[in-house]
Coordinates of C-alpha atoms and ligand atoms in Angstrom, one line a residue:
X1 CA -17.2 -16.0 -55.1
X2 CA -17.5 -17.4 -58.2
X3 CA -20.8 -19.3 -57.5
X4 CA -23.0 -15.3 -56.7
X5 CA -20.9 -13.7 -59.6
X6 CA -23.5 -11.3 -60.9
X7 CA -24.3 -12.4 -65.1
X8 CA -22.6 -9.7 -66.6
X9 CA -19.0 -11.1 -65.1
X10 CA -20.4 -14.3 -67.8
X11 CA -21.4 -12.1 -70.3
X12 CA -19.7 -10.9 -73.7
X13 CA -21.7 -7.6 -74.7
X14 CA -22.2 -6.1 -78.4
X15 CA -22.2 -2.4 -79.1
X16 CA -25.0 -1.2 -81.5
X17 CA -24.6 2.1 -83.1
X18 CA -28.2 1.7 -85.2
X19 CA -27.8 4.2 -87.5
X20 CA -25.2 2.0 -89.3
X21 CA -25.9 -1.1 -88.2
X22 CA -29.8 -2.1 -90.8
X23 CA -31.7 -0.8 -92.9
X24 CA -35.1 -2.3 -93.1
X25 CA -36.7 0.8 -94.7
X26 CA -34.8 2.1 -97.8
X27 CA -33.9 5.3 -95.7
X28 CA -31.0 5.0 -95.2
X29 CA -30.8 4.9 -91.8
X30 CA -30.3 1.9 -90.1
X31 CA -33.2 1.2 -87.9
X32 CA -34.6 -1.7 -84.6
X33 CA -36.8 -3.8 -87.0
X34 CA -33.5 -4.6 -88.7
X35 CA -32.0 -4.7 -85.3
X36 CA -34.1 -7.8 -85.0
X37 CA -33.6 -8.9 -88.0
X38 CA -30.7 -9.8 -87.1
X39 CA -30.7 -10.7 -83.5
X40 CA -29.8 -14.4 -84.6
X41 CA -26.1 -13.0 -86.1
X42 CA -26.2 -11.7 -82.2
X43 CA -27.1 -14.9 -79.7
X44 CA -25.2 -18.0 -82.7
X45 CA -21.8 -15.2 -81.8
X46 CA -22.5 -16.3 -78.0
X47 CA -24.0 -12.2 -76.9
X48 CA -25.2 -11.9 -73.1
X49 CA -25.8 -8.2 -73.9
X50 CA -26.5 -5.5 -76.7
X51 CA -25.2 -2.0 -75.5
X52 CA -27.5 0.0 -77.7
X53 CA -26.4 3.5 -78.5
X54 CA -29.1 5.7 -79.0
X55 CA -32.7 5.5 -79.8
X56 CA -34.6 8.3 -78.4
X57 CA -36.2 10.4 -80.4
X58 CA -33.8 13.1 -81.1
X59 CA -33.1 16.3 -83.9
X60 CA -29.3 14.0 -84.7
X61 CA -27.6 16.6 -84.0
X62 CA -24.8 14.1 -82.5
X63 CA -26.1 11.3 -83.8
X64 CA -28.7 10.8 -81.4
X65 CA -26.5 11.7 -78.7
X66 CA -29.0 14.9 -78.2
X67 CA -32.0 13.6 -77.0
X68 CA -35.8 15.4 -77.4
X69 CA -37.7 13.0 -75.6
X70 CA -36.0 10.2 -72.9
X71 CA -40.3 8.5 -74.1
X72 CA -39.9 8.2 -76.6
X73 CA -38.0 6.9 -80.3
X74 CA -36.9 8.5 -83.2
X75 CA -39.4 7.7 -86.4
X76 CA -36.1 7.2 -88.3
X77 CA -35.2 4.5 -85.7
X78 CA -39.5 2.8 -85.2
X79 CA -41.8 3.1 -82.4
X80 CA -41.9 1.7 -78.4
X81 CA -43.3 -0.9 -79.8
X82 CA -40.9 -1.4 -82.7
X83 CA -38.7 -1.3 -78.8
X84 CA -40.9 -3.5 -76.8
X85 CA -40.4 -6.3 -79.9
X86 CA -36.4 -5.3 -79.8
X87 CA -36.1 -6.5 -75.7
X88 CA -38.7 -9.2 -76.0
X89 CA -36.8 -10.8 -79.5
X90 CA -33.7 -10.3 -77.7
X91 CA -34.8 -11.5 -74.4
X92 CA -36.3 -15.0 -76.1
X93 CA -32.8 -15.7 -77.3
X94 CA -31.0 -14.9 -74.0
X95 CA -30.6 -11.4 -74.9
X96 CA -30.8 -8.2 -72.9
X97 CA -30.5 -5.0 -73.9
X98 CA -28.7 -1.9 -72.8
X99 CA -30.1 1.0 -72.7
X100 CA -27.6 3.9 -74.0
X101 CA -28.9 7.2 -70.6
X102 CA -27.8 10.4 -72.5
X103 CA -28.4 12.8 -69.2
X104 CA -25.6 14.9 -69.0
X105 CA -26.8 16.5 -71.7
X106 CA -30.3 16.9 -73.5
X107 CA -30.8 18.3 -77.1
X108 CA -32.0 21.9 -77.2
X109 CA -34.9 20.2 -79.3
X110 CA -36.3 19.0 -75.5
X111 CA -39.9 20.5 -74.4
X112 CA -37.5 20.6 -70.9
X113 CA -34.9 23.4 -72.9
X114 CA -38.1 24.8 -75.4
X115 CA -39.5 25.7 -71.8
X116 CA -36.3 26.7 -69.8
X117 CA -35.0 29.3 -72.7
X118 CA -38.9 31.3 -72.7
X119 CA -38.3 33.2 -69.8
X120 CA -36.2 32.8 -66.3
X121 CA -39.1 32.7 -64.5
X122 CA -40.0 29.4 -65.8
X123 CA -40.2 26.4 -63.7
X124 CA -37.9 24.5 -66.3
X125 CA -35.6 26.7 -65.7
X126 CA -33.5 25.0 -63.5
X127 CA -33.7 22.2 -65.3
X128 CA -30.7 23.8 -67.1
X129 CA -27.2 25.8 -66.3
X130 CA -27.3 29.9 -67.3
X131 CA -25.1 32.0 -65.9
X132 CA -24.6 35.8 -66.6
X133 CA -22.3 37.4 -68.9
X134 CA -18.6 38.2 -67.4
X135 CA -18.5 42.0 -65.9
X136 CA -17.4 42.7 -69.4
X137 CA -19.2 41.0 -71.8
X138 CA -18.6 37.8 -73.2
X139 CA -18.8 34.3 -71.9
X140 CA -19.4 33.9 -67.9
X141 CA -15.8 31.7 -68.4
X142 CA -13.6 30.7 -70.7
X143 CA -14.3 26.4 -70.4
X144 CA -14.5 24.5 -73.7
X145 CA -16.3 22.4 -76.1
X146 CA -15.6 19.3 -75.9
X147 CA -16.8 19.3 -79.9
X148 CA -14.4 22.8 -79.7
X149 CA -15.1 26.3 -79.0
X150 CA -16.9 27.6 -76.2
X151 CA -18.9 25.6 -73.7
X152 CA -21.3 28.8 -73.3
X153 CA -23.4 29.9 -75.3
X154 CA -25.3 33.4 -75.3
X155 CA -29.5 32.7 -75.1
X156 CA -30.8 36.3 -76.5
X157 CA -33.8 36.4 -75.5
X158 CA -33.6 35.9 -71.7
X159 CA -30.0 37.7 -71.5
X160 CA -27.5 35.2 -70.8
X161 CA -25.2 32.0 -71.0
X162 CA -25.9 28.3 -71.1
X163 CA -23.6 25.2 -70.7
X164 CA -23.4 23.0 -73.5
X165 CA -19.8 20.7 -72.8
X166 CA -21.0 19.2 -75.9
X167 CA -22.2 20.7 -79.7
X168 CA -24.8 23.6 -78.7
X169 CA -26.9 21.4 -79.0
X170 CA -26.4 19.5 -76.7
X171 CA -27.6 22.2 -73.6
X172 CA -26.2 20.7 -69.8
X173 CA -28.7 19.5 -67.9
X174 CA -28.2 20.8 -63.8
X175 CA -27.6 18.1 -61.2
X176 CA -28.2 20.0 -58.8
X177 CA -31.7 20.6 -58.4
X178 CA -33.4 17.8 -57.5
X179 CA -37.1 18.2 -59.4
X180 CA -34.5 17.3 -62.5
X181 CA -33.1 14.6 -60.3
X182 CA -36.3 12.4 -60.0
X183 CA -36.6 13.1 -63.3
X184 CA -34.1 11.1 -64.6
X185 CA -35.0 8.5 -62.7
X186 CA -38.5 8.4 -63.3
X187 CA -37.6 8.0 -66.2
X188 CA -35.4 5.4 -66.0
X189 CA -37.6 3.8 -63.7
X190 CA -40.3 3.3 -66.4
X191 CA -37.5 1.4 -69.0
X192 CA -36.6 -0.4 -66.8
X193 CA -40.2 -1.8 -66.2
X194 CA -40.3 -1.9 -69.8
X195 CA -37.7 -4.8 -69.6
X196 CA -34.4 -3.4 -70.7
X197 CA -31.2 -5.3 -69.0
X198 CA -29.5 -2.1 -67.8
X199 CA -27.8 1.9 -68.7
X200 CA -25.0 2.5 -70.6
X201 CA -24.3 5.8 -69.1
X202 CA -23.2 8.4 -71.0
X203 CA -20.7 10.8 -70.0
X204 CA -21.6 10.6 -66.5
X205 CA -18.4 11.6 -65.0
X206 CA -19.6 15.1 -65.2
X207 CA -22.6 15.4 -64.4
X208 CA -20.9 16.5 -60.3
X209 CA -19.4 20.0 -62.5
X210 CA -19.0 22.7 -60.4
X211 CA -18.8 24.8 -63.5
X212 CA -17.8 28.3 -62.4
X213 CA -14.8 26.5 -60.2
X214 CA -13.6 25.3 -63.9
X215 CA -14.6 21.4 -62.6
X216 CA -15.5 19.0 -65.1
X217 CA -15.2 15.7 -64.8
X218 CA -15.3 14.0 -61.6
X219 CA -16.7 16.7 -59.7
X220 CA -17.8 16.8 -55.6
X221 CA -21.2 15.5 -56.6
X222 CA -20.4 13.0 -59.0
X223 CA -20.6 9.5 -56.4
X224 CA -23.0 11.2 -54.3
X225 CA -25.5 11.4 -57.3
X226 CA -24.6 8.2 -58.5
X227 CA -25.1 6.8 -55.0
X228 CA -28.7 8.7 -55.3
X229 CA -29.4 7.2 -58.7
X230 CA -28.5 3.7 -57.7
X231 CA -31.5 3.8 -54.8
X232 CA -34.0 5.7 -56.4
X233 CA -34.0 3.0 -59.5
X234 CA -30.2 0.1 -59.9
X235 CA -30.6 -1.4 -56.5
X236 CA -33.0 -5.0 -56.1
X237 CA -33.2 -5.3 -60.1
X238 CA -30.7 -7.6 -61.2
X239 CA -28.8 -5.8 -64.8
X240 CA -26.2 -4.2 -66.0
X241 CA -24.6 -0.5 -65.6
X242 CA -21.8 0.6 -67.1
X243 CA -20.1 4.8 -67.2
X244 CA -18.2 6.3 -69.6
X245 CA -15.4 7.8 -67.7
X246 CA -12.7 9.6 -70.0
X247 CA -11.5 10.3 -66.1
X248 CA -11.4 7.6 -64.0
X249 CA -8.0 6.2 -62.7
X250 CA -7.5 3.0 -61.4
X251 CA -8.9 4.3 -57.6
X252 CA -11.4 6.2 -59.0
X253 CA -12.5 3.2 -60.1
X254 CA -13.6 1.3 -57.9
X255 CA -14.9 4.5 -55.9
X256 CA -18.3 3.5 -59.1
X257 CA -18.1 -0.1 -59.4
X258 CA -16.1 -1.5 -55.3
X259 CA -17.6 -3.9 -53.6
X260 CA -19.1 -1.4 -51.4
X261 CA -19.6 1.4 -53.6
X262 CA -23.2 0.5 -54.4
X263 CA -22.9 2.9 -57.7
X264 CA -22.5 0.6 -61.2
X265 CA -21.3 -2.7 -62.1
X266 CA -18.3 -1.5 -64.1
X267 CA -16.4 1.7 -66.2
X268 CA -16.0 1.8 -69.2
X269 CA -12.7 3.6 -69.0
X270 CA -10.2 5.2 -71.4
X271 CA -6.8 4.7 -70.1
X272 CA -5.8 2.6 -73.0
X273 CA -6.8 4.5 -75.6
X274 CA -5.4 7.6 -74.4
X275 CA -2.1 6.7 -73.7
X276 CA -1.6 6.1 -78.1
X277 CA -2.8 9.9 -78.7
X278 CA -0.9 12.4 -78.7
X279 CA 0.0 14.6 -76.1
X280 CA -0.6 18.3 -77.5
X281 CA -2.8 17.4 -80.5
X282 CA -4.6 14.8 -78.4
X283 CA -6.4 11.9 -81.1
X284 CA -6.3 14.2 -84.3
X285 CA -2.4 14.1 -84.4
X286 CA -1.0 10.0 -85.8
X287 CA 1.0 8.7 -83.2
X288 CA 3.2 5.2 -83.6
X289 CA 1.3 2.1 -82.3
X290 CA 3.2 1.8 -78.5
X291 CA 2.9 -1.9 -77.1
X292 CA 5.0 -1.0 -74.0
X293 CA 2.9 1.6 -73.1
X294 CA -0.8 0.3 -73.8
X295 CA 0.2 -3.1 -71.9
X296 CA 1.6 -0.5 -69.2
X297 CA -2.3 0.4 -69.3
X298 CA -4.0 -2.4 -69.4
X299 CA -2.3 -4.2 -66.7
X300 CA -2.6 -1.2 -64.5
X301 CA -5.8 -2.0 -64.7
X302 CA -5.6 -5.1 -64.4
X303 CA -4.2 -5.5 -61.5
X304 CA -6.1 -2.5 -59.8
X305 CA -9.4 -4.0 -60.5
X306 CA -8.2 -8.4 -59.0
X307 CA -9.4 -7.7 -56.2
X308 CA -12.4 -5.8 -56.1
X309 CA -14.8 -4.3 -59.1
X310 CA -14.8 -5.1 -62.4
X311 CA -12.9 -3.9 -65.7
X312 CA -15.0 -3.0 -69.3
X313 CA -12.4 -4.0 -72.0
X314 CA -12.8 -2.9 -75.1
X315 CA -10.7 -2.1 -78.3
X316 CA -13.3 -0.1 -79.9
X317 CA -16.7 1.9 -79.5
X318 CA -18.4 3.8 -82.1
X319 CA -16.5 6.9 -81.3
X320 CA -13.1 5.0 -81.7
X321 CA -11.2 3.6 -84.5
X322 CA -11.4 0.3 -86.1
X323 CA -9.9 -2.5 -83.5
X324 CA -8.1 -4.2 -86.7
X325 CA -6.7 -1.0 -88.4
X326 CA -5.6 0.5 -84.6
X327 CA -3.7 -2.2 -83.5
X328 CA -3.8 -4.6 -86.2
X329 CA -2.1 -4.8 -89.9
X330 CA -5.3 -3.7 -91.8
X331 CA -3.6 -5.8 -95.1
X332 CA -2.1 -8.4 -95.5
X333 CA -2.8 -10.0 -91.8
X334 CA -6.1 -8.2 -91.2
X335 CA -7.3 -11.7 -90.0
X336 CA -5.0 -13.0 -88.2
X337 CA -4.4 -10.4 -86.4
X338 CA -7.9 -9.4 -85.8
X339 CA -8.2 -12.5 -84.6
X340 CA -5.0 -12.4 -82.4
X341 CA -6.6 -8.9 -80.4
X342 CA -9.6 -10.4 -79.6
X343 CA -7.4 -13.5 -78.1
X344 CA -5.7 -11.1 -75.8
X345 CA -8.4 -8.6 -74.9
X346 CA -10.8 -10.8 -73.9
X347 CA -8.0 -13.7 -72.0
X348 CA -8.3 -11.0 -68.9
X349 CA -10.3 -9.8 -66.2
X350 CA -13.4 -8.1 -66.8
X351 CA -16.2 -8.1 -69.3
X352 CA -15.6 -8.2 -73.2
X353 CA -17.4 -5.5 -75.4
X354 CA -17.2 -6.7 -79.3
X355 CA -18.1 -3.0 -82.0
X356 CA -20.5 -3.9 -84.2
X357 CA -18.1 -5.2 -87.1
X358 CA -15.0 -6.0 -85.0
X359 CA -16.6 -9.5 -85.4
X360 CA -15.6 -9.4 -89.3
X361 CA -12.0 -7.4 -88.9
X362 CA -14.1 -4.2 -90.0
X363 CA -11.1 -1.4 -91.0
X364 CA -11.5 2.3 -91.1
X365 CA -12.4 3.9 -94.4
X366 CA -9.5 6.5 -96.0
X367 CA -12.0 9.2 -96.8
X368 CA -10.4 11.3 -99.2
X369 CA -12.5 14.4 -99.4
X370 CA -14.0 15.9 -95.7
X371 CA -17.0 16.7 -97.4
X372 CA -17.4 13.0 -97.0
X373 CA -17.3 12.9 -93.3
X374 CA -20.6 13.5 -90.8
X375 CA -19.6 13.5 -87.4
X376 CA -20.0 16.6 -85.5
X377 CA -17.0 16.5 -83.9
X378 CA -15.0 16.0 -86.8
X379 CA -16.2 18.7 -88.6
X380 CA -16.3 21.6 -86.0
X381 CA -12.9 20.7 -85.3
X382 CA -11.7 21.1 -89.3
X383 CA -13.3 24.0 -89.0
X384 CA -11.5 25.1 -85.8
X385 CA -8.3 24.0 -86.6
X386 CA -8.2 24.2 -90.2
X387 CA -7.9 27.3 -89.1
X388 CA -5.1 27.8 -87.3
X389 CA -3.1 27.2 -89.5
X390 CA -3.5 23.1 -90.4
X391 CA -3.3 22.2 -93.2
X392 CA -6.4 20.1 -94.6
X393 CA -3.7 16.7 -95.3
X394 CA -2.5 16.8 -92.1
X395 CA -6.4 17.0 -90.9
X396 CA -6.9 14.5 -93.6
X397 CA -4.3 11.6 -91.8
X398 CA -5.6 12.9 -88.4
X399 CA -9.0 11.6 -88.6
X400 CA -8.6 8.5 -91.5
X401 CA -7.0 7.5 -88.1
X402 CA -8.8 8.4 -85.2
X403 CA -11.6 10.2 -86.0
X404 CA -15.4 9.2 -85.2
X405 CA -16.5 8.1 -89.3
X406 CA -14.3 5.0 -88.6
X407 CA -16.2 3.6 -86.6
X408 CA -19.8 4.8 -88.8
X409 CA -19.1 4.0 -92.3
X410 CA -22.6 0.6 -92.3
X411 CA -21.9 -2.5 -90.9
X412 CA -21.2 -5.0 -93.9
X413 CA -24.0 -7.7 -94.1
X414 CA -22.6 -9.2 -97.8
X415 CA -21.5 -7.4 -101.0
X416 CA -24.1 -6.6 -102.1
X417 CA -23.9 -2.4 -104.2
X418 CA -24.3 -1.3 -100.6
X419 CA -23.1 -4.7 -98.0
X420 CA -27.1 -5.4 -97.1
X421 CA -27.9 -2.4 -94.7
X422 CA -29.6 -0.5 -97.1
X423 CA -32.0 -0.8 -100.2
X424 CA -31.4 3.3 -100.4
X425 CA -28.6 5.7 -100.9
X426 CA -27.0 5.1 -96.8
X427 CA -27.0 8.4 -94.7
X428 CA -22.4 7.3 -94.9
X429 CA -21.0 5.9 -97.1
X430 CA -20.3 2.5 -97.2
X431 CA -16.5 1.3 -97.3
X432 CA -15.6 -0.1 -100.8
X433 CA -14.0 -3.2 -99.3
X434 CA -17.4 -5.1 -98.4
X435 CA -17.8 -6.7 -101.7
X436 CA -14.9 -9.0 -99.5
X437 CA -15.0 -8.8 -95.8
X438 CA -18.7 -9.2 -95.3
X439 CA -20.8 -11.2 -92.7
X440 CA -22.1 -13.4 -95.2
X441 CA -17.9 -14.0 -95.8
X442 CA -16.7 -14.1 -93.1
X443 CA -19.3 -17.3 -91.8
X444 CA -18.7 -19.2 -95.7
X445 CA -15.3 -19.6 -94.4
X446 CA -15.4 -22.5 -91.0
X447 CA -11.5 -20.2 -89.5
X448 CA -13.2 -17.0 -89.4
X449 CA -13.6 -14.2 -86.9
X450 CA -16.4 -14.9 -86.0
X451 CA -16.1 -18.6 -85.3
X452 CA -13.0 -16.9 -83.2
X453 CA -15.0 -14.6 -81.5
X454 CA -17.9 -17.2 -81.4
X455 CA -15.7 -19.3 -79.2
X456 CA -14.3 -16.8 -76.5
X457 CA -17.9 -16.9 -75.5
X458 CA -18.4 -19.8 -75.3
X459 CA -15.7 -20.6 -73.3
X460 CA -16.2 -17.3 -71.4
X461 CA -19.3 -18.9 -69.9
X462 CA -17.4 -22.0 -69.4
X463 CA -14.2 -21.3 -68.0
X464 CA -14.2 -19.8 -64.6
X465 CA -10.8 -18.6 -64.5
X466 CA -10.8 -16.8 -67.3
X467 CA -13.4 -14.4 -65.7
X468 CA -12.1 -14.6 -62.4
X469 CA -8.1 -16.0 -62.2
X470 CA -5.4 -13.9 -60.9
X471 CA -3.7 -12.0 -63.8
X472 CA -0.2 -11.6 -64.2
X473 CA 1.8 -10.0 -66.9
X474 CA 5.0 -11.2 -68.3
X475 CA 7.5 -9.7 -70.9
X476 CA 6.5 -6.4 -69.8
X477 CA 9.4 -4.3 -71.5
X478 CA 8.8 -6.8 -74.9
X479 CA 7.9 -4.4 -77.8
X480 CA 6.5 -7.1 -80.4
X481 CA 4.9 -9.1 -77.5
X482 CA 2.1 -9.4 -75.5
X483 CA 1.9 -12.1 -72.6
X484 CA 0.1 -12.5 -69.2
X485 CA -1.7 -16.0 -66.9
X486 CA -4.4 -16.1 -65.7
X487 CA -4.6 -18.2 -62.7
X488 CA -7.6 -20.1 -60.7
X489 CA -7.2 -23.0 -57.9
X490 CA -5.3 -25.6 -60.1
X491 CA -6.0 -24.0 -64.1
X492 CA -3.8 -21.6 -65.9
X493 CA -4.2 -19.9 -69.0
X494 CA -1.5 -19.0 -70.4
X495 CA -2.1 -16.3 -73.6
X496 CA 1.2 -15.2 -76.2
X497 CA 0.7 -13.1 -78.7
X498 CA 2.3 -10.8 -81.4
X499 CA 1.0 -7.6 -82.1
X500 CA 3.5 -7.3 -85.4
X501 CA 3.8 -8.6 -89.1
X502 CA 7.1 -10.4 -88.5
X503 CA 8.2 -13.9 -87.5
X504 CA 9.3 -13.4 -83.0
X505 CA 11.4 -15.9 -81.6
X506 CA 11.3 -15.3 -78.1
X507 CA 11.8 -17.2 -73.7
X508 CA 9.0 -17.8 -72.6
X509 CA 8.9 -16.5 -69.6
X510 CA 9.0 -19.7 -66.4
X511 CA 5.1 -18.5 -65.0
X512 CA 4.0 -18.6 -68.8
X513 CA 5.4 -21.9 -69.1
X514 CA 2.7 -24.3 -69.7
X515 CA 1.3 -27.5 -72.0
X516 CA -1.7 -27.8 -72.4
X517 CA -5.1 -27.6 -75.0
X518 CA -4.8 -24.5 -77.3
X519 CA -8.2 -23.0 -76.1
X520 CA -7.9 -19.7 -79.0
X521 CA -5.5 -19.6 -81.7
X522 CA -5.3 -18.4 -85.0
X523 CA -2.5 -20.8 -86.2
X524 CA -2.7 -24.6 -85.5
X525 CA -0.6 -26.5 -84.1
X526 CA 0.4 -24.8 -80.7
X527 CA 0.0 -26.4 -77.5
X528 CA 2.7 -25.8 -75.8
X529 CA 4.5 -23.0 -74.7
X530 CA 8.1 -23.7 -73.5
X531 CA 11.5 -23.1 -74.1
X532 CA 12.6 -20.6 -77.7
X533 CA 9.0 -20.7 -79.7
X534 CA 8.9 -18.6 -82.8
X535 CA 5.4 -16.7 -83.2
X536 CA 4.5 -15.6 -86.5
X537 CA 2.9 -13.5 -88.0
X538 CA 0.3 -11.4 -85.0
X539 CA 0.1 -15.1 -84.3
X540 CA -1.8 -15.6 -81.0
X541 CA -2.1 -18.4 -78.2
X542 CA -4.1 -19.1 -75.2
X543 CA -3.2 -22.4 -73.9
X544 CA -5.1 -23.4 -70.7
X545 CA -3.9 -26.0 -68.4
X546 CA -6.1 -27.2 -65.7
Ligands
LIG1 C1 -19.9 10.4 -75.6 C2 -20.3 9.3 -76.3 O1 -20.4 8.2 -76.6 C3 -19.9 10.2 -77.9 O2 -20.6 10.0 -79.0 C4 -21.3 11.1 -77.3 O3 -20.5 12.8 -78.8 C5 -20.7 12.3 -76.3 N1 -20.9 11.4 -75.6 C6 -21.9 13.3 -76.0 O4 -23.0 12.9 -75.8

């Protein structure tokens, strides 16, 4: 199994949100030439593939998750020639470029939709989901958009409603139409032939929906469509595919990525994220951190996908808060806690994803006024929730804790005015803490966070036990510590981590006990886990015995 394992199981992934990564031309928006100029940073980190958030032509209502031409690049990001150069330059450094495939919906400015709304008998009409008004007038049913408000918008000209599970500028594509599916597969092949290393598939669990029956996620046609897509595009190509699937359960994950499934390499699953949300108000209401709950979910996924399927490992992405602010300490223990989170995540079984800036421990930004936010979701919910009586202060607290703009403030390259991100006015404020938290400063420190991540990527390539070993949890009910062991043949890695800013003393459980070599640690001087140990604030250690 280990000999024939696919390349992406040994790879460390890195997500780039292009708008906020590096701006080469001073317009305040990151771009592809900017990314190319930073490829050495990624190569040095040991990255195997990049998940590139959308760079396609787009009116940018949702920062590119609303595509108006799947075969072109947004001018603020560059040109197709820049994209080809990015693919080639990345490849020369051993890095694959994975495109974000946003095909549950397009932009309302896509030519398909422009045509579709011309008339009911336009050849593109059936590329989208249209319904008559309800018998008494109004929307066909009460489906709600993920960005708040009704999921149906009325089109005056043709007298019907169209479906949009996100913003009204993001009409849902009609996957029931074989012609639409063919057009998407052709477009995917066009990108694959250009040399991309695969796709990250945006909200892919929604494409099999049956909106009339109110079935949205995990609909009846989801897996047949994905198998068809696989056969038409991915089959026989050595690429990686990761499907964003908020609805995925462990059983469901195997339907996508199990050996027999023949669909995707892995899903991006969110059970560990959602367990930290308020039951009633979701992510908008901060909830105290519950390590036992988090471990329970992580373990459930490690165990369920032990023999088949494959996990994505991540703390953060462009829709989530910063890892160190959410799960660590973004004040006094920022550096050690960032390293602790890295060790705990990367030592699990799966492919780890680093979200840009995580490798220097970037933190949430604390906006003080709604005018500082840029995210369409946050702004929509602000309107809806304040109208429903939530106080501006409460809304701000929620948005500052879990809102998407936390992850979207510009990458902090150095201590200069705009953090080395742009020479112009950035499209969203740079976090003032860039004066101390930045790539240049971290690199200058031999004990920096980058060095820690680089080490983890190297270990992943070098150690079969890290990639393929079994996973056994320990201290599952401990509210402050996380512990697990990985085992393969005679090799064992034991991981023990303190998720608090206090020193915690614990008796090492028998199966976890080990002496050997610390291969990943954020404090010096521990090469065994035995008897009673005192773990320093946010200490994490992974010890290898062979
Ligand atoms: C999920 C993406 O990650 C998010 O950023 C986007 O807003 C929605 N899908 C809609 O495309």
